[in-house]
Amino acid sequence: MIDILNAITLLANYIIVPSLAYGSQLALGALGITLVYAVLRFSNFAHGEMMSFGTMISIFTIWLFQSAGISIHPLPTALLAIPVSIMITIMLLLILDRTVFRYYQAQRVQPVTFMIVSVGVMFFLAGLIRFFIGTSKKNFADGERFIIKASEFKQITGLAEGVSIRTTQAITVIVTLVLVTAVFWFLNKTRTGKSMRAFSDNEDLALLSGIKPERVIIITWMLVGALAAVAGTLYGLDKGYKPFVYLQLVLPIFAAAIIGGVGNPIGAVIGGYVIAFSEAFITFAYKRFFTYLLPEEWAPEGLVQMLSTEYKFAVSFVLLVIVLLVRPTGLFRGKTL
Amino acid sequence: MTFFEGIGMHAGYGASMILNGCSISVDKGQIAVIVGPNGAGKSTAMKALFGMLPLREGSVFSDGRDITQLRPEQRVLLGMGYVPQTNNVFPSMTVLENLEMGGFVRRDDLSQTISEIFDLFPILKTKQNQAAGELSGGQRQQVAVARAMMTKPNILMLDEPTAGVSPIVMDELFDRIIDIANTGVAILMVEQNAKQALQIADIGYVLVQGENKFKGAGTALLNNPEVRQAFLGG
Amino acid sequence: MKLSIPSSSRKAVLLFALMLGALALVGVFQSWNLMLAILNLCLISAIMALGVNLQWGYAGLFNAGIMGFAALGGLAAMLVSKAPIMGAWQAGGFGVLLGVIIWIMSGILAYLIWLRFKGRRRYWYVIIIAGAGYILSRFVLDPAILRIESFEPASSGYLGGAGLPVLLSWGVGGILAGCVAFIIGKITLGLRSDYLAIATLGISEIVIFMFKNEDWLTRGVKNVTGIPRPVPYEIDLQSTIWFQDITDSVGMNVMQASSLFVKLCYTSLFLGVLLMLLWLCERALNSPWGRMMRAIRDNETAASAMGKNVTSRHLQIFVIGSAIVGIAGAMLVTLDGQFNPSIYHPLRFTFLIWVMVVVGGSGNNFGAILGGFIVWFFWIEAETIGNMLVYIITLPLSEGSALKEHFLSTAPQLRLLIMGLVLLLFLRFSPRGLIPERISNKA
Ligand SMILES: Nc1ncnc2c1ncn2[C@@H]1O[C@H](COP(=O)(O)OP(=O)(O)OP(=O)(O)O)[C@@H](O)[C@H]1O
Ligand SMILES: [Mg+2]
């Protein structure tokens, strides 16, 4: 019995807790990509760099606060910085909309042209970010590190395995919950949100109904900016900020959005968690898990790992390919924004 | 001068001219029906009247005012409603939300209008929380008409409202349209089911290659042997 | 058919002349050695741009994973040319082969099952078979890989290659890249256009991850150096009598001359490949096949309505384009003489090629080549420009201030920003590029 509890605790510690946090970050990212896709109708490759930009602003703000001696111990200063980061990221996106995207919107260019434009923006932003903050890794999580440490957990429960929950993980999940709820409330309950969905559903009819496209597009970029800033900051808070990682993050985020059914926000959020949990389940080394569950003489010799951790990005790719093969419309087809 | 009219309209897409001086008019409480072969430019005429296609010649008047230069949204504010031939609902939104979007330009309370519309189309009330894309063809057309009614228009333009619905539903839809006209709305309608439509029409237009071929009271057209021969299948 | 620059584009000739002039300036003012080094990479870039232009310019396909195909070509160069390491083969060769056989068998089995069954069930069967095959293969592969990697890890630790002439690998690289492109294309073409982009982006990342981690195959980040050359070595030349005689008679330093000579050998090889591919691409472009390709690009719906099988045409061109990128990738590794998976950055190997195609003129092979030259040249020189810019901007900052230090250290990143800007500006203000596509007289 104890062994079973130990095995479950092991999974909770190494799979469930981290995946909830990582999944939340992916979910926020995928939601941002989905909004752009649903309203502006293109796959925004620059989204990862937009997240990175938001994170950079957060870091600068944190440094500013820290040097001014402002903190909200035991919570990380990042929570204070996020609103600032959201504002500035939104400003950036609105500027990009004005200077870059709007022109193509008006031309009604093919999605693929839009995609290249977004790739151009991606590299422009990447250069900008690295120029300002450099390329080295930055940890900016301060405050109390753990909500519960593995050792404390062991002491309380008397188990051999412990669950540790880092503050950043808990904050990630809570903030995501709040933000996703807010976005869905906005889309489904407010006049403006509904007009966004209407625009996404049927652009011409939305025009006929007196919905102003410029307004819808601006609101969309504002939402996307907020989501990107928060998603990026949470990811950096949890794992440390390395600018080039955000380029690689685009893949699992796209995979999440596609698995969920492109243009479907609920699907995107679920897709984020699907990716995160699959990555964890597939790259987890089950040796100890089986040692608890199997009789001693059956205990495995190797790590019992399906795929080594370096390949975690491959997991999202394989999932993506499977979905494209089996059900190209994604798990939750039909219902867009 | 009639309440709503387009005079001598010329319009087209790019180099190809579709409308070659057609004129359409309709008064309050009247039903005007446009019939004609496929590709005659019926939908194009509707778009031109609604400002979705710039006129190269001619003009559009509403209530004595020249609205030729107004954009579609502005015409909505003036009390015009338009139901396109295709893609005329927001498929992933609920029936209720479709109605709300129809009344988007209105800043006042919509609930009164919505309940009036539900009285007119009772089936929509029972389906109000269902996505419009999941409804049957006839129900979807009702949503489309209802959406356009949300601004309480005094001119309602319908492009083939009965396309793809069964004869029974068609009769019902026509009844509703007559109800709407009886409240004093000017109705301009394009129809494939020419005989039935002309029966309820106060004025009928036969459009061929972007020109008025025939014009007259609905019953008069129905009885005109030439029209019968060429456009009503004998 | 003879290769001719169209008379209509005098501008093209002028631009090419300017480009060569710029290279000559580098030769005169910096050094001819540097000039040839730049030229060689210009040629390779031009070939990659040619491949991408085929995909984007002819067919409107967005390949976001050029890097991966170039790396596959690079792998081929290494695998073909390096001598096999017998000890490693003895240690684990059998296991690896067995593992690969298991993969192939389970693949075939899964395919047969796929054909045999219908409906939902077959997904599960296929997943089970693939999973079982994978797990089984791991049982034989893992210990074999371990043994290979622990065989003289300091000098080898991998299986080595086939020990064949390196020139052969250029073709093999093309085939390898083409095969991977076939699989990706088969899955994603015919679906929405952005799926191809996302899938290629994904596969390229994964290919690089694999090369960095599968040490038994690639030696991972330990690099494989000393890839045999298709051209003479400088050292050998310097001790060759006829070469000494020539340099003496011209009055050149033997050391310098040998290095120039080697680079020139590469130049002529690369130029040969480029001209051959250009000739093929031009022929293809002007054939009925090419015209149809462009017809499809310009109006996919109309073309498919005319009964043209759009998806399979796209697949053809996607595979060919990727294969060309693979060839260029193999050439690059041959030139470098080493295979190092860490050099593959999406910026350098995907994005830059895109800039080349867009700047040069998508849909025009000469444009793509010109783009390859100009953008590579600019890329090299942009570093100096970026540094200069930062130097000027930071002049007001006091000497040795932390901020100044910081910006001077991140100055190289400006290249990215500049290239992003160049791409955006071209897309906006000159979307047809420097040498626009010739408007064909469509049949
Ligand atoms: N957006 C467009 N661009 C170019 N040509 C168009 C466009 N829409 C319609 N046309 C052309 O204009 C002509 C008239 O089309 P229109 O839709 O007005 O016909 P219609 O009378 O409504 O026909 P139907 O009975 O089939 O609805 C047709 O030849 C059509 O091909
Ligand atoms: Mg029509």
Coordinates of C-alpha atoms in Angstrom, one line a residue, chain C residues 73-343:
Chain C
G73 CA 23.0 17.1 -46.3
G74 CA 25.8 17.8 -43.9
L75 CA 25.3 14.5 -42.2
A76 CA 25.5 12.8 -45.5
A77 CA 28.8 14.4 -46.3
M78 CA 30.2 13.1 -43.0
L79 CA 28.7 9.6 -43.3
V80 CA 29.8 9.1 -46.9
S81 CA 33.3 10.3 -46.6
K82 CA 34.6 9.3 -43.1
A83 CA 36.3 5.9 -42.8
P84 CA 34.3 3.4 -40.9
I85 CA 35.5 2.7 -37.4
M86 CA 35.9 -1.0 -37.3
G87 CA 36.2 -1.3 -33.6
A88 CA 32.9 0.5 -33.0
W89 CA 31.2 -1.6 -35.6
Q90 CA 32.5 -4.7 -33.9
A91 CA 31.3 -3.4 -30.6
G92 CA 27.8 -2.4 -31.5
G93 CA 27.3 -2.5 -35.2
F94 CA 25.3 -5.7 -35.1
G95 CA 23.0 -4.3 -32.4
V96 CA 22.4 -1.1 -34.4
L97 CA 21.7 -3.0 -37.6
L98 CA 19.3 -5.2 -35.7
G99 CA 17.6 -2.2 -34.2
V100 CA 17.2 -0.6 -37.6
I101 CA 15.8 -3.9 -39.0
I102 CA 13.3 -4.0 -36.2
W103 CA 12.2 -0.5 -37.1
I104 CA 11.8 -1.3 -40.7
M105 CA 9.9 -4.5 -40.0
S106 CA 7.5 -2.8 -37.6
G107 CA 7.1 0.0 -40.1
I108 CA 6.1 -2.5 -42.8
L109 CA 3.9 -4.4 -40.4
A110 CA 2.2 -1.2 -39.4
Y111 CA 1.6 -0.2 -43.0
L112 CA 0.1 -3.7 -43.8
I113 CA -2.2 -3.4 -40.8
W114 CA -3.2 0.0 -42.0
L115 CA -4.2 -1.4 -45.3
R116 CA -5.8 -4.4 -43.9
F117 CA -8.2 -2.8 -41.4
K118 CA -10.6 0.0 -41.6
G119 CA -12.1 2.5 -39.2
R120 CA -11.0 3.5 -35.7
R121 CA -9.4 0.2 -34.8
R122 CA -6.5 0.5 -37.2
Y123 CA -5.2 3.7 -35.5
W124 CA -4.9 1.7 -32.3
Y125 CA -3.3 -1.3 -34.0
V126 CA -0.8 0.9 -35.7
I127 CA 0.1 2.7 -32.5
I128 CA 0.5 -0.6 -30.6
I129 CA 2.8 -2.0 -33.3
A130 CA 4.8 1.1 -33.6
G131 CA 5.2 1.3 -29.9
A132 CA 6.1 -2.4 -29.5
G133 CA 8.6 -2.1 -32.3
Y134 CA 10.1 0.9 -30.7
I135 CA 10.4 -0.7 -27.3
L136 CA 11.9 -3.9 -28.8
S137 CA 14.4 -1.9 -30.8
R138 CA 15.4 -0.1 -27.7
F139 CA 16.4 -3.4 -26.0
V140 CA 18.9 -4.1 -28.8
L141 CA 19.9 -0.6 -29.5
D142 CA 20.6 0.8 -26.1
P143 CA 23.4 -1.6 -25.1
A144 CA 24.8 -1.4 -28.7
I145 CA 24.9 2.4 -28.6
L146 CA 26.5 2.3 -25.2
R147 CA 29.2 0.1 -26.4
I148 CA 29.8 2.2 -29.5
E149 CA 29.9 5.4 -27.6
S150 CA 32.4 4.0 -25.1
F151 CA 34.7 2.7 -27.8
E152 CA 37.6 5.2 -27.7
P153 CA 35.3 8.0 -26.9
A154 CA 38.1 10.6 -27.0
S155 CA 38.9 10.0 -30.7
S156 CA 35.8 8.2 -32.1
G157 CA 32.9 6.9 -30.1
Y158 CA 30.8 6.6 -33.2
L159 CA 30.4 4.3 -36.1
G160 CA 32.2 6.4 -38.6
G161 CA 31.1 6.5 -42.2
A162 CA 31.4 4.6 -45.4
G163 CA 34.8 5.8 -46.5
L164 CA 33.7 6.7 -50.0
P165 CA 34.7 9.8 -52.0
V166 CA 33.2 12.9 -50.5
L167 CA 31.9 14.2 -53.8
L168 CA 29.5 11.3 -53.8
S169 CA 27.9 12.7 -50.7
W170 CA 26.6 15.7 -52.4
G171 CA 24.1 13.5 -54.2
V172 CA 23.5 11.4 -51.2
G173 CA 22.8 14.5 -49.2
G174 CA 20.2 15.6 -51.7
I175 CA 18.6 12.2 -51.6
L176 CA 18.5 12.1 -47.8
A177 CA 17.0 15.6 -47.6
G178 CA 14.6 14.7 -50.3
C179 CA 13.4 11.6 -48.5
V180 CA 12.7 13.5 -45.3
A181 CA 10.9 16.2 -47.4
F182 CA 8.8 13.5 -49.0
I183 CA 7.6 12.3 -45.6
I184 CA 6.9 15.7 -44.3
G185 CA 5.2 16.8 -47.6
K186 CA 3.1 13.6 -47.7
I187 CA 1.7 14.4 -44.3
T188 CA 1.2 18.1 -44.6
L189 CA 0.7 19.1 -48.2
G190 CA -2.9 19.3 -49.1
L191 CA -3.8 20.5 -45.6
R192 CA -3.8 24.2 -44.7
S193 CA -0.7 26.0 -46.0
D194 CA 0.7 26.8 -42.6
Y195 CA 0.9 23.2 -41.5
L196 CA 3.8 22.7 -43.9
A197 CA 5.6 25.6 -42.3
I198 CA 5.0 24.4 -38.8
A199 CA 5.9 20.8 -39.6
T200 CA 9.1 21.8 -41.4
L201 CA 10.0 24.1 -38.5
G202 CA 9.5 21.2 -36.2
I203 CA 11.4 18.6 -38.1
S204 CA 14.4 20.9 -38.5
E205 CA 14.6 21.5 -34.8
I206 CA 14.3 17.8 -34.2
V207 CA 17.0 16.9 -36.7
I208 CA 19.4 19.2 -35.0
F209 CA 18.5 17.8 -31.6
M210 CA 19.1 14.4 -32.9
F211 CA 22.5 15.3 -34.4
K212 CA 23.5 16.8 -31.1
N213 CA 22.4 13.8 -29.0
E214 CA 22.9 10.6 -31.1
D215 CA 26.6 10.4 -30.5
W216 CA 26.9 6.9 -32.0
L217 CA 25.8 8.4 -35.3
T218 CA 27.2 11.9 -35.4
R219 CA 29.6 12.1 -32.4
G220 CA 27.2 14.7 -31.1
V221 CA 28.6 18.0 -30.1
K222 CA 32.1 16.5 -30.1
N223 CA 32.1 17.2 -33.8
V224 CA 33.6 15.1 -36.6
T225 CA 36.7 16.8 -38.0
G226 CA 39.0 15.9 -40.8
I227 CA 36.4 15.1 -43.4
P228 CA 38.3 14.1 -46.5
R229 CA 38.5 16.7 -49.2
P230 CA 37.7 16.5 -52.9
V231 CA 40.6 19.0 -53.5
P232 CA 44.3 18.9 -52.6
Y233 CA 45.6 19.9 -49.2
E234 CA 47.6 23.0 -48.9
I235 CA 50.5 21.1 -47.2
D236 CA 50.7 18.7 -50.1
L237 CA 50.6 21.4 -52.6
Q238 CA 53.4 23.3 -50.9
S239 CA 55.7 20.3 -51.3
T240 CA 54.6 19.6 -54.9
I241 CA 57.3 20.4 -57.4
W242 CA 55.1 21.7 -60.2
F243 CA 53.1 23.9 -57.9
Q244 CA 56.3 25.4 -56.5
D245 CA 57.5 26.0 -60.0
I246 CA 54.4 27.8 -60.9
T247 CA 54.4 30.0 -57.8
D248 CA 58.0 30.8 -58.3
S249 CA 57.5 31.8 -61.9
V250 CA 54.6 34.1 -60.9
G251 CA 56.5 35.3 -57.9
M252 CA 54.0 34.4 -55.3
N253 CA 54.4 33.1 -51.8
V254 CA 53.9 29.4 -51.8
M255 CA 51.8 29.3 -48.6
Q256 CA 49.4 32.0 -49.9
A257 CA 49.2 30.5 -53.3
S258 CA 48.4 27.1 -52.0
S259 CA 45.5 28.4 -50.0
L260 CA 44.3 30.4 -52.9
F261 CA 44.5 27.5 -55.2
V262 CA 42.5 25.2 -52.8
K263 CA 39.8 27.8 -52.5
L264 CA 39.7 28.2 -56.3
C265 CA 39.3 24.5 -56.6
Y266 CA 36.3 24.6 -54.4
T267 CA 35.0 27.7 -56.3
S268 CA 35.1 25.9 -59.6
L269 CA 33.4 22.8 -58.1
F270 CA 30.6 24.9 -56.5
L271 CA 30.2 27.0 -59.6
G272 CA 29.8 23.9 -61.6
V273 CA 27.1 22.6 -59.4
L274 CA 25.4 25.9 -59.3
L275 CA 25.4 26.3 -63.1
M276 CA 24.1 22.8 -63.6
L277 CA 21.3 23.3 -61.1
L278 CA 20.5 26.7 -62.6
W279 CA 20.3 25.2 -66.0
L280 CA 18.0 22.4 -64.8
C281 CA 15.8 24.9 -62.9
E282 CA 15.5 27.2 -65.8
R283 CA 14.6 24.3 -68.1
A284 CA 12.0 23.1 -65.6
L285 CA 10.6 26.6 -65.2
N286 CA 10.1 27.0 -68.9
S287 CA 8.7 23.6 -69.4
P288 CA 5.0 22.8 -69.4
W289 CA 5.6 21.4 -65.9
G290 CA 7.0 24.8 -64.7
R291 CA 4.2 26.7 -66.3
M292 CA 1.6 24.5 -64.6
M293 CA 3.4 24.9 -61.3
R294 CA 3.1 28.7 -61.5
A295 CA -0.5 28.4 -62.7
I296 CA -1.2 26.4 -59.6
R297 CA 0.5 28.9 -57.4
D298 CA -1.4 31.8 -58.9
N299 CA -4.8 30.2 -58.7
E300 CA -4.9 27.0 -56.8
T301 CA -8.7 26.6 -57.1
A302 CA -8.8 27.2 -60.8
A303 CA -6.0 24.7 -61.3
S304 CA -7.5 22.0 -59.2
A305 CA -10.8 22.7 -61.0
M306 CA -9.0 22.0 -64.2
G307 CA -8.2 18.6 -62.9
K308 CA -4.6 19.2 -62.0
N309 CA -3.6 17.2 -59.0
V310 CA -2.2 20.1 -57.0
T311 CA -1.1 18.2 -54.0
S312 CA 1.1 15.7 -55.9
R313 CA 2.7 18.6 -57.9
H314 CA 3.4 20.4 -54.7
L315 CA 5.0 17.3 -53.3
Q316 CA 7.3 16.9 -56.3
I317 CA 8.5 20.4 -56.1
F318 CA 8.9 20.4 -52.3
V319 CA 11.0 17.3 -52.5
I320 CA 13.2 18.6 -55.3
G321 CA 13.7 22.0 -53.6
S322 CA 14.6 20.3 -50.3
A323 CA 17.0 18.0 -52.1
I324 CA 18.8 21.0 -53.6
V325 CA 19.1 22.5 -50.1
G326 CA 20.5 19.1 -49.0
I327 CA 23.1 19.2 -51.7
A328 CA 24.2 22.6 -50.6
G329 CA 24.3 21.4 -47.0
A330 CA 26.7 18.6 -48.0
M331 CA 28.8 21.0 -49.9
L332 CA 29.1 23.3 -46.9
V333 CA 30.3 20.5 -44.7
T334 CA 32.7 19.5 -47.4
L335 CA 34.1 23.0 -47.5
D336 CA 34.3 23.3 -43.7
G337 CA 36.0 19.9 -43.5
Q338 CA 34.1 19.1 -40.3
F339 CA 30.6 18.2 -39.2
N340 CA 29.5 20.2 -36.2
P341 CA 25.8 20.2 -35.3
S342 CA 26.1 23.3 -33.2
I343 CA 26.6 25.5 -36.3

